Amino acid sequence: MTEDNAYTIKWGILSTGWIAHQFATDLAHAGNGVAYAVGSRTQESADEFARNHGIPVAYATYEELVCDPEVDAIYIGTPHPFHKENALLALRAGKAVLCEKPFTVNSAELEEIVAYARQQKLFLMEAMWSRYIPANAKVREWLAAERIGEVRLVKADLGFRAGWNPEGRLLNPALGGGALLDVGIYPISFASMVFGPHPEAVSSTVHIGETGVDEHFSLLLSYGGGKSASLNGGIRLKLHEEAYIYGTEGFIVVKGTLVNPKSAELYIGGELAETFEDDRTSIGYSFEAEEVGRCLQAGLTESPVMTLDESVAILKLLDGVREQWGLKYPGE
């Protein structure tokens, strides 16, 4: 944080891929942070990214980026098999870290990162951007106020039909491909937001495609007391992406898409009682960036909205699902 303005976080962006472009674009809408530097694997790529986003400093290596004393926080936008090494690189340089979801390929990798961050008292957060979207924040308000009574059921799906590219990120086992880690983590995190990350029982079905990754799946999570979540995900199957939360007195519909909803509806006794509309022009990544800024300003080392313990528990859940399927990634 700069001395003249304690509310401005200088961000370093580690990666020049698609998701990094999205994050850098949206930083212009963040009230407490700016894109200060970018690091890539080549100077050419870093320079082009910096030009596109008006970033003052561009580095040809990730090592140079994390060692820049002006950088307060590092955003990691690389493919998830590289998250562990990238996050540890930034943490060892003393930087706060916001790491794209899924945090890591498995829970053992994440536990190693979390242990180091906590030992060094450094900020670390998963970039589960949907958790910070205003519509989902409103949903949490409705739930906390028990507007729909006791919640009994969550239904959440996310899926699209990707083109056939066996070497690409989505279908390549070496890149952690498959529906569970890419899109499945969104409905699973949504259910965790409602019920917590510790279901009592997990049932699943999966379709493993010819490249060896899960192309679509269905999960049924049981939490006891009549509470359950029905979740589906796919990367070769287009799904209807709204989410539903059913309670004893009403229900909530998260409209549009589970990833980045723009509206939510509250129904009580079958009648529409309240609608939340989000008229923002930003993509939505600015909200997670602002959360990092708020936490750093408050001296926190993790976000109370998405704790590290919750991120670890969700990855352990994903590990257990893959164990049911007999699915391992190279190197595991």
mmCIF file of C-alpha atoms in Angstrom:
data_model
loop_
_atom_site.group_PDB
_atom_site.id
_atom_site.type_symbol
_atom_site.label_atom_id
_atom_site.label_comp_id
_atom_site.label_asym_id
_atom_site.label_seq_id
_atom_site.Cartn_x
_atom_site.Cartn_y
_atom_site.Cartn_z
ATOM 1 C CA MET A 1 0.000 0.000 0.000
ATOM 2 C CA THR A 2 1.317 3.419 -0.860
ATOM 3 C CA GLU A 3 2.132 5.761 1.992
ATOM 4 C CA ASP A 4 0.204 8.675 0.514
ATOM 5 C CA ASN A 5 -2.974 6.662 0.099
ATOM 6 C CA ALA A 6 -3.435 3.748 2.510
ATOM 7 C CA TYR A 7 -6.505 2.638 0.559
ATOM 8 C CA THR A 8 -4.775 1.865 -2.723
ATOM 9 C CA ILE A 9 -3.423 -1.649 -3.209
ATOM 10 C CA LYS A 10 -0.788 -2.003 -5.922
ATOM 11 C CA TRP A 11 -1.530 -5.238 -7.737
ATOM 12 C CA GLY A 12 0.934 -7.463 -9.544
ATOM 13 C CA ILE A 13 -0.708 -9.776 -12.086
ATOM 14 C CA LEU A 14 0.998 -13.127 -12.526
ATOM 15 C CA SER A 15 -0.039 -14.468 -15.950
ATOM 16 C CA THR A 16 -1.169 -12.882 -19.199
ATOM 17 C CA GLY A 17 -3.898 -15.391 -20.065
ATOM 18 C CA TRP A 18 -7.606 -14.813 -20.620
ATOM 19 C CA ILE A 19 -8.626 -14.750 -16.959
ATOM 20 C CA ALA A 20 -5.783 -12.342 -16.148
ATOM 21 C CA HIS A 21 -7.106 -9.995 -18.863
ATOM 22 C CA GLN A 22 -10.554 -10.142 -17.259
ATOM 23 C CA PHE A 23 -9.167 -9.348 -13.815
ATOM 24 C CA ALA A 24 -6.960 -6.505 -15.071
ATOM 25 C CA THR A 25 -9.845 -4.973 -17.012
ATOM 26 C CA ASP A 26 -12.068 -5.007 -13.944
ATOM 27 C CA LEU A 27 -9.472 -3.535 -11.598
ATOM 28 C CA ALA A 28 -10.407 -0.158 -13.101
ATOM 29 C CA HIS A 29 -13.704 -0.522 -11.192
ATOM 30 C CA ALA A 30 -12.083 -1.378 -7.856
ATOM 31 C CA GLY A 31 -12.174 1.469 -5.401
ATOM 32 C CA ASN A 32 -9.094 0.441 -3.449
ATOM 33 C CA GLY A 33 -6.671 -1.108 -5.934
ATOM 34 C CA VAL A 34 -4.778 -0.501 -9.182
ATOM 35 C CA ALA A 35 -2.913 -2.719 -11.624
ATOM 36 C CA TYR A 36 0.732 -1.767 -11.105
ATOM 37 C CA ALA A 37 2.787 -4.591 -12.651
ATOM 38 C CA VAL A 38 2.444 -7.745 -14.715
ATOM 39 C CA GLY A 39 4.689 -10.776 -15.000
ATOM 40 C CA SER A 40 4.819 -13.288 -17.829
ATOM 41 C CA ARG A 41 7.193 -15.918 -19.196
ATOM 42 C CA THR A 42 8.345 -13.565 -21.966
ATOM 43 C CA GLN A 43 8.995 -9.836 -22.097
ATOM 44 C CA GLU A 44 6.971 -9.559 -25.288
ATOM 45 C CA SER A 45 3.864 -11.030 -23.681
ATOM 46 C CA ALA A 46 4.254 -8.885 -20.567
ATOM 47 C CA ASP A 47 4.751 -5.703 -22.601
ATOM 48 C CA GLU A 48 1.672 -6.358 -24.741
ATOM 49 C CA PHE A 49 -0.469 -7.055 -21.678
ATOM 50 C CA ALA A 50 0.810 -3.898 -19.977
ATOM 51 C CA ARG A 51 0.025 -1.791 -23.051
ATOM 52 C CA ASN A 52 -3.482 -3.193 -23.292
ATOM 53 C CA HIS A 53 -4.276 -2.397 -19.664
ATOM 54 C CA GLY A 54 -2.210 0.720 -19.007
ATOM 55 C CA ILE A 55 0.042 -1.075 -16.528
ATOM 56 C CA PRO A 56 3.279 0.816 -15.764
ATOM 57 C CA VAL A 57 5.644 -2.115 -15.159
ATOM 58 C CA ALA A 58 6.115 -5.342 -17.146
ATOM 59 C CA TYR A 59 8.389 -8.247 -16.224
ATOM 60 C CA ALA A 60 9.600 -11.188 -18.300
ATOM 61 C CA THR A 61 9.575 -13.528 -15.289
ATOM 62 C CA TYR A 62 7.303 -14.250 -12.361
ATOM 63 C CA GLU A 63 10.316 -14.009 -10.035
ATOM 64 C CA GLU A 64 10.936 -10.383 -10.968
ATOM 65 C CA LEU A 65 7.262 -9.558 -10.483
ATOM 66 C CA VAL A 66 6.978 -10.920 -6.950
ATOM 67 C CA CYS A 67 10.251 -9.281 -5.922
ATOM 68 C CA ASP A 68 9.104 -5.773 -6.911
ATOM 69 C CA PRO A 69 8.960 -3.878 -3.581
ATOM 70 C CA GLU A 70 6.139 -1.658 -4.872
ATOM 71 C CA VAL A 71 3.758 -4.587 -5.348
ATOM 72 C CA ASP A 72 1.402 -5.227 -2.409
ATOM 73 C CA ALA A 73 -0.645 -8.155 -3.689
ATOM 74 C CA ILE A 74 -0.238 -10.792 -6.385
ATOM 75 C CA TYR A 75 -3.130 -12.083 -8.467
ATOM 76 C CA ILE A 76 -2.423 -15.573 -9.856
ATOM 77 C CA GLY A 77 -4.239 -16.399 -13.084
ATOM 78 C CA THR A 78 -2.251 -19.399 -14.352
ATOM 79 C CA PRO A 79 -3.789 -22.875 -14.935
ATOM 80 C CA HIS A 80 -4.458 -24.637 -11.645
ATOM 81 C CA PRO A 81 -1.652 -27.245 -11.852
ATOM 82 C CA PHE A 82 0.739 -24.292 -11.447
ATOM 83 C CA HIS A 83 -1.077 -22.566 -8.584
ATOM 84 C CA LYS A 84 0.912 -24.201 -5.801
ATOM 85 C CA GLU A 85 4.329 -23.168 -7.097
ATOM 86 C CA ASN A 86 3.116 -19.711 -8.129
ATOM 87 C CA ALA A 87 1.449 -19.035 -4.776
ATOM 88 C CA LEU A 88 4.462 -20.183 -2.786
ATOM 89 C CA LEU A 89 6.719 -18.043 -4.973
ATOM 90 C CA ALA A 90 4.660 -14.950 -4.155
ATOM 91 C CA LEU A 91 4.262 -15.786 -0.468
ATOM 92 C CA ARG A 92 7.997 -16.406 -0.051
ATOM 93 C CA ALA A 93 8.507 -12.895 -1.430
ATOM 94 C CA GLY A 94 6.244 -11.613 1.343
ATOM 95 C CA LYS A 95 3.289 -10.732 -0.908
ATOM 96 C CA ALA A 96 -0.426 -11.037 -0.268
ATOM 97 C CA VAL A 97 -1.936 -13.573 -2.675
ATOM 98 C CA LEU A 98 -5.251 -13.867 -4.498
ATOM 99 C CA CYS A 99 -5.176 -17.186 -6.366
ATOM 100 C CA GLU A 100 -7.626 -18.260 -9.052
ATOM 101 C CA LYS A 101 -9.998 -21.107 -8.405
ATOM 102 C CA PRO A 102 -9.623 -23.966 -8.000
ATOM 103 C CA PHE A 103 -7.010 -22.982 -5.453
ATOM 104 C CA THR A 104 -4.892 -26.057 -6.289
ATOM 105 C CA VAL A 105 -5.346 -29.461 -7.919
ATOM 106 C CA ASN A 106 -5.907 -31.187 -4.578
ATOM 107 C CA SER A 107 -6.228 -30.452 -0.872
ATOM 108 C CA ALA A 108 -2.719 -31.643 0.032
ATOM 109 C CA GLU A 109 -1.221 -28.908 -2.169
ATOM 110 C CA LEU A 110 -3.495 -26.281 -0.654
ATOM 111 C CA GLU A 111 -2.766 -27.333 2.930
ATOM 112 C CA GLU A 112 0.939 -26.778 2.240
ATOM 113 C CA ILE A 113 0.275 -23.250 0.945
ATOM 114 C CA VAL A 114 -2.094 -22.388 3.789
ATOM 115 C CA ALA A 115 0.359 -23.650 6.402
ATOM 116 C CA TYR A 116 3.111 -21.414 4.995
ATOM 117 C CA ALA A 117 0.881 -18.350 4.723
ATOM 118 C CA ARG A 118 -0.329 -18.767 8.303
ATOM 119 C CA GLN A 119 3.171 -19.364 9.597
ATOM 120 C CA GLN A 120 4.375 -16.171 7.928
ATOM 121 C CA LYS A 121 1.148 -14.266 8.768
ATOM 122 C CA LEU A 122 0.581 -13.418 5.108
ATOM 123 C CA PHE A 123 -2.757 -12.799 3.403
ATOM 124 C CA LEU A 124 -4.046 -15.597 1.171
ATOM 125 C CA MET A 125 -7.437 -15.963 -0.541
ATOM 126 C CA GLU A 126 -9.066 -18.076 -3.231
ATOM 127 C CA ALA A 127 -10.395 -16.017 -6.143
ATOM 128 C CA MET A 128 -13.889 -17.510 -5.912
ATOM 129 C CA TRP A 129 -15.241 -14.304 -7.437
ATOM 130 C CA SER A 130 -18.882 -15.405 -7.400
ATOM 131 C CA ARG A 131 -18.849 -15.339 -3.583
ATOM 132 C CA TYR A 132 -18.340 -11.549 -3.648
ATOM 133 C CA ILE A 133 -20.842 -10.701 -6.400
ATOM 134 C CA PRO A 134 -23.566 -8.360 -5.010
ATOM 135 C CA ALA A 135 -26.435 -10.731 -5.868
ATOM 136 C CA ASN A 136 -24.850 -13.504 -3.811
ATOM 137 C CA ALA A 137 -24.149 -11.063 -0.978
ATOM 138 C CA LYS A 138 -27.884 -10.216 -1.002
ATOM 139 C CA VAL A 139 -28.733 -13.930 -0.925
ATOM 140 C CA ARG A 140 -26.599 -14.314 2.211
ATOM 141 C CA GLU A 141 -28.500 -11.409 3.795
ATOM 142 C CA TRP A 142 -31.839 -13.081 3.047
ATOM 143 C CA LEU A 143 -30.609 -16.366 4.462
ATOM 144 C CA ALA A 144 -29.185 -14.766 7.604
ATOM 145 C CA ALA A 145 -32.550 -13.074 8.188
ATOM 146 C CA GLU A 146 -34.286 -16.457 7.708
ATOM 147 C CA ARG A 147 -36.571 -14.951 5.066
ATOM 148 C CA ILE A 148 -37.330 -18.387 3.572
ATOM 149 C CA GLY A 149 -37.417 -20.225 6.891
ATOM 150 C CA GLU A 150 -35.218 -23.272 7.362
ATOM 151 C CA VAL A 151 -33.252 -24.076 4.215
ATOM 152 C CA ARG A 152 -33.712 -27.656 3.061
ATOM 153 C CA LEU A 153 -32.573 -27.905 -0.552
ATOM 154 C CA VAL A 154 -30.094 -26.282 -2.949
ATOM 155 C CA LYS A 155 -30.087 -26.924 -6.687
ATOM 156 C CA ALA A 156 -27.240 -25.434 -8.710
ATOM 157 C CA ASP A 157 -25.883 -26.286 -12.162
ATOM 158 C CA LEU A 158 -23.138 -24.909 -14.381
ATOM 159 C CA GLY A 159 -22.207 -26.250 -17.776
ATOM 160 C CA PHE A 160 -21.301 -25.311 -21.334
ATOM 161 C CA ARG A 161 -20.419 -27.204 -24.488
ATOM 162 C CA ALA A 162 -16.751 -26.612 -25.216
ATOM 163 C CA GLY A 163 -15.246 -27.280 -28.611
ATOM 164 C CA TRP A 164 -13.206 -30.423 -29.116
ATOM 165 C CA ASN A 165 -9.572 -29.629 -28.254
ATOM 166 C CA PRO A 166 -7.815 -32.559 -26.535
ATOM 167 C CA GLU A 167 -4.650 -30.512 -25.953
ATOM 168 C CA GLY A 168 -6.498 -27.523 -24.457
ATOM 169 C CA ARG A 169 -6.905 -26.749 -20.794
ATOM 170 C CA LEU A 170 -10.419 -28.177 -20.436
ATOM 171 C CA LEU A 171 -9.842 -31.674 -21.823
ATOM 172 C CA ASN A 172 -6.163 -32.271 -21.026
ATOM 173 C CA PRO A 173 -5.518 -34.310 -17.843
ATOM 174 C CA ALA A 174 -2.000 -32.842 -17.568
ATOM 175 C CA LEU A 175 -3.572 -29.389 -17.178
ATOM 176 C CA GLY A 176 -6.066 -30.545 -14.558
ATOM 177 C CA GLY A 177 -8.837 -30.664 -17.130
ATOM 178 C CA GLY A 178 -12.395 -31.771 -16.559
ATOM 179 C CA ALA A 179 -15.710 -30.404 -15.405
ATOM 180 C CA LEU A 180 -15.260 -30.846 -11.648
ATOM 181 C CA LEU A 181 -12.362 -28.445 -11.145
ATOM 182 C CA ASP A 182 -13.266 -26.007 -13.905
ATOM 183 C CA VAL A 183 -17.010 -25.474 -13.451
ATOM 184 C CA GLY A 184 -18.046 -27.889 -10.722
ATOM 185 C CA ILE A 185 -16.346 -25.881 -8.038
ATOM 186 C CA TYR A 186 -18.908 -23.088 -8.564
ATOM 187 C CA PRO A 187 -22.072 -25.031 -7.634
ATOM 188 C CA ILE A 188 -20.141 -26.824 -4.882
ATOM 189 C CA SER A 189 -18.982 -23.488 -3.454
ATOM 190 C CA PHE A 190 -22.539 -22.169 -3.740
ATOM 191 C CA ALA A 191 -23.839 -25.111 -1.706
ATOM 192 C CA SER A 192 -21.032 -24.522 0.785
ATOM 193 C CA MET A 193 -22.113 -20.879 1.094
ATOM 194 C CA VAL A 194 -25.577 -22.063 2.107
ATOM 195 C CA PHE A 195 -24.944 -25.230 4.121
ATOM 196 C CA GLY A 196 -21.229 -25.132 4.937
ATOM 197 C CA PRO A 197 -18.466 -27.262 3.416
ATOM 198 C CA HIS A 198 -18.995 -30.500 5.366
ATOM 199 C CA PRO A 199 -21.757 -32.721 3.958
ATOM 200 C CA GLU A 200 -22.409 -35.962 5.825
ATOM 201 C CA ALA A 201 -22.640 -38.017 2.633
ATOM 202 C CA VAL A 202 -21.693 -37.575 -1.017
ATOM 203 C CA SER A 203 -23.163 -39.508 -3.947
ATOM 204 C CA SER A 204 -22.059 -38.936 -7.540
ATOM 205 C CA THR A 205 -22.226 -40.046 -11.138
ATOM 206 C CA VAL A 206 -19.791 -39.069 -13.879
ATOM 207 C CA HIS A 207 -19.117 -39.371 -17.592
ATOM 208 C CA ILE A 208 -15.399 -39.766 -18.310
ATOM 209 C CA GLY A 209 -14.609 -38.772 -21.886
ATOM 210 C CA GLU A 210 -12.053 -40.199 -24.281
ATOM 211 C CA THR A 211 -9.239 -37.906 -23.071
ATOM 212 C CA GLY A 212 -9.648 -39.298 -19.547
ATOM 213 C CA VAL A 213 -11.256 -36.276 -17.885
ATOM 214 C CA ASP A 214 -14.752 -35.881 -16.448
ATOM 215 C CA GLU A 215 -16.931 -34.221 -19.090
ATOM 216 C CA HIS A 216 -20.054 -33.963 -16.947
ATOM 217 C CA PHE A 217 -21.139 -35.090 -13.494
ATOM 218 C CA SER A 218 -23.960 -35.043 -10.953
ATOM 219 C CA LEU A 219 -23.556 -34.744 -7.176
ATOM 220 C CA LEU A 220 -25.981 -35.227 -4.319
ATOM 221 C CA LEU A 221 -24.686 -33.842 -1.034
ATOM 222 C CA SER A 222 -26.546 -34.742 2.161
ATOM 223 C CA TYR A 223 -26.115 -32.600 5.263
ATOM 224 C CA GLY A 224 -28.479 -34.347 7.683
ATOM 225 C CA GLY A 225 -31.734 -32.992 9.055
ATOM 226 C CA GLY A 226 -33.411 -33.187 5.668
ATOM 227 C CA LYS A 227 -30.880 -30.845 4.042
ATOM 228 C CA SER A 228 -29.340 -31.657 0.679
ATOM 229 C CA ALA A 229 -27.801 -30.147 -2.451
ATOM 230 C CA SER A 230 -28.281 -31.377 -6.016
ATOM 231 C CA LEU A 231 -25.417 -30.138 -8.204
ATOM 232 C CA ASN A 232 -24.452 -30.693 -11.845
ATOM 233 C CA GLY A 233 -21.531 -29.565 -13.984
ATOM 234 C CA GLY A 234 -20.310 -30.052 -17.521
ATOM 235 C CA ILE A 235 -17.778 -28.859 -20.059
ATOM 236 C CA ARG A 236 -19.275 -30.703 -23.042
ATOM 237 C CA LEU A 237 -22.886 -30.204 -22.008
ATOM 238 C CA LYS A 238 -24.805 -26.924 -21.886
ATOM 239 C CA LEU A 239 -26.823 -26.645 -18.665
ATOM 240 C CA HIS A 240 -29.393 -24.178 -17.362
ATOM 241 C CA GLU A 241 -27.314 -22.127 -14.963
ATOM 242 C CA GLU A 242 -29.734 -20.575 -12.478
ATOM 243 C CA ALA A 243 -29.523 -21.659 -8.837
ATOM 244 C CA TYR A 244 -32.331 -22.322 -6.394
ATOM 245 C CA ILE A 245 -32.476 -22.362 -2.599
ATOM 246 C CA TYR A 246 -35.629 -23.878 -1.109
ATOM 247 C CA GLY A 247 -36.732 -23.291 2.474
ATOM 248 C CA THR A 248 -39.740 -24.138 4.608
ATOM 249 C CA GLU A 249 -41.313 -20.693 4.037
ATOM 250 C CA GLY A 250 -40.197 -19.827 0.515
ATOM 251 C CA PHE A 251 -37.376 -20.000 -2.004
ATOM 252 C CA ILE A 252 -34.650 -17.921 -3.664
ATOM 253 C CA VAL A 253 -33.723 -17.897 -7.346
ATOM 254 C CA VAL A 254 -30.277 -16.687 -8.392
ATOM 255 C CA LYS A 255 -30.864 -15.512 -11.939
ATOM 256 C CA GLY A 256 -28.840 -15.569 -15.131
ATOM 257 C CA THR A 257 -25.732 -17.570 -14.355
ATOM 258 C CA LEU A 258 -24.371 -19.140 -11.229
ATOM 259 C CA VAL A 259 -20.899 -17.717 -11.891
ATOM 260 C CA ASN A 260 -21.771 -14.034 -12.233
ATOM 261 C CA PRO A 261 -25.447 -13.410 -11.428
ATOM 262 C CA LYS A 262 -26.935 -9.966 -12.014
ATOM 263 C CA SER A 263 -30.170 -10.510 -10.082
ATOM 264 C CA ALA A 264 -31.870 -12.601 -7.412
ATOM 265 C CA GLU A 265 -35.502 -13.139 -6.474
ATOM 266 C CA LEU A 266 -37.018 -13.909 -3.086
ATOM 267 C CA TYR A 267 -40.317 -15.802 -2.980
ATOM 268 C CA ILE A 268 -42.349 -16.242 0.189
ATOM 269 C CA GLY A 269 -45.346 -18.556 0.152
ATOM 270 C CA GLY A 270 -45.027 -18.864 -3.617
ATOM 271 C CA GLU A 271 -45.294 -15.099 -4.168
ATOM 272 C CA LEU A 272 -42.476 -12.813 -5.318
ATOM 273 C CA ALA A 273 -41.580 -10.747 -2.238
ATOM 274 C CA GLU A 274 -38.359 -8.981 -3.256
ATOM 275 C CA THR A 275 -36.075 -8.620 -6.260
ATOM 276 C CA PHE A 276 -32.429 -7.604 -6.229
ATOM 277 C CA GLU A 277 -31.088 -6.084 -9.450
ATOM 278 C CA ASP A 278 -27.431 -5.317 -10.060
ATOM 279 C CA ASP A 279 -26.968 -2.630 -12.722
ATOM 280 C CA ARG A 280 -23.167 -2.553 -12.623
ATOM 281 C CA THR A 281 -21.146 -2.168 -15.788
ATOM 282 C CA SER A 282 -18.094 -4.004 -14.466
ATOM 283 C CA ILE A 283 -17.446 -7.670 -15.235
ATOM 284 C CA GLY A 284 -17.460 -8.638 -11.561
ATOM 285 C CA TYR A 285 -13.852 -9.381 -10.659
ATOM 286 C CA SER A 286 -13.489 -6.004 -8.958
ATOM 287 C CA PHE A 287 -15.473 -7.213 -5.945
ATOM 288 C CA GLU A 288 -12.973 -9.899 -4.969
ATOM 289 C CA ALA A 289 -10.132 -7.407 -5.505
ATOM 290 C CA GLU A 290 -11.867 -4.936 -3.206
ATOM 291 C CA GLU A 291 -12.300 -7.673 -0.592
ATOM 292 C CA VAL A 292 -8.529 -8.252 -0.615
ATOM 293 C CA GLY A 293 -7.999 -4.515 -0.160
ATOM 294 C CA ARG A 294 -10.446 -4.342 2.739
ATOM 295 C CA CYS A 295 -8.796 -7.293 4.449
ATOM 296 C CA LEU A 296 -5.296 -5.887 4.029
ATOM 297 C CA GLN A 297 -6.386 -2.510 5.338
ATOM 298 C CA ALA A 298 -7.920 -4.226 8.366
ATOM 299 C CA GLY A 299 -4.781 -6.268 9.021
ATOM 300 C CA LEU A 300 -6.494 -9.596 8.220
ATOM 301 C CA THR A 301 -4.656 -12.562 6.745
ATOM 302 C CA GLU A 302 -7.765 -14.186 5.243
ATOM 303 C CA SER A 303 -11.252 -13.220 4.179
ATOM 304 C CA PRO A 304 -14.139 -13.904 6.574
ATOM 305 C CA VAL A 305 -16.395 -14.312 3.513
ATOM 306 C CA MET A 306 -14.346 -17.199 2.071
ATOM 307 C CA THR A 307 -12.046 -18.591 4.748
ATOM 308 C CA LEU A 308 -9.025 -20.733 4.032
ATOM 309 C CA ASP A 309 -10.541 -23.551 6.090
ATOM 310 C CA GLU A 310 -13.572 -23.499 3.781
ATOM 311 C CA SER A 311 -11.378 -23.567 0.671
ATOM 312 C CA VAL A 312 -9.473 -26.561 2.081
ATOM 313 C CA ALA A 313 -12.700 -28.367 3.003
ATOM 314 C CA ILE A 314 -14.113 -27.844 -0.495
ATOM 315 C CA LEU A 315 -10.956 -29.257 -2.105
ATOM 316 C CA LYS A 316 -11.122 -32.255 0.224
ATOM 317 C CA LEU A 317 -14.684 -32.756 -0.968
ATOM 318 C CA LEU A 318 -13.474 -32.613 -4.588
ATOM 319 C CA ASP A 319 -10.706 -35.100 -3.748
ATOM 320 C CA GLY A 320 -13.316 -37.472 -2.329
ATOM 321 C CA VAL A 321 -15.512 -37.167 -5.407
ATOM 322 C CA ARG A 322 -12.592 -37.932 -7.713
ATOM 323 C CA GLU A 323 -11.727 -40.912 -5.520
ATOM 324 C CA GLN A 324 -15.249 -42.240 -6.119
ATOM 325 C CA TRP A 325 -14.605 -41.905 -9.842
ATOM 326 C CA GLY A 326 -11.097 -43.354 -9.757
ATOM 327 C CA LEU A 327 -9.843 -40.171 -11.387
ATOM 328 C CA LYS A 328 -6.303 -38.952 -10.738
ATOM 329 C CA TYR A 329 -4.254 -36.272 -12.443
ATOM 330 C CA PRO A 330 -0.680 -36.837 -13.680
ATOM 331 C CA GLY A 331 1.731 -36.401 -10.784
ATOM 332 C CA GLU A 332 -0.745 -37.330 -8.059
#
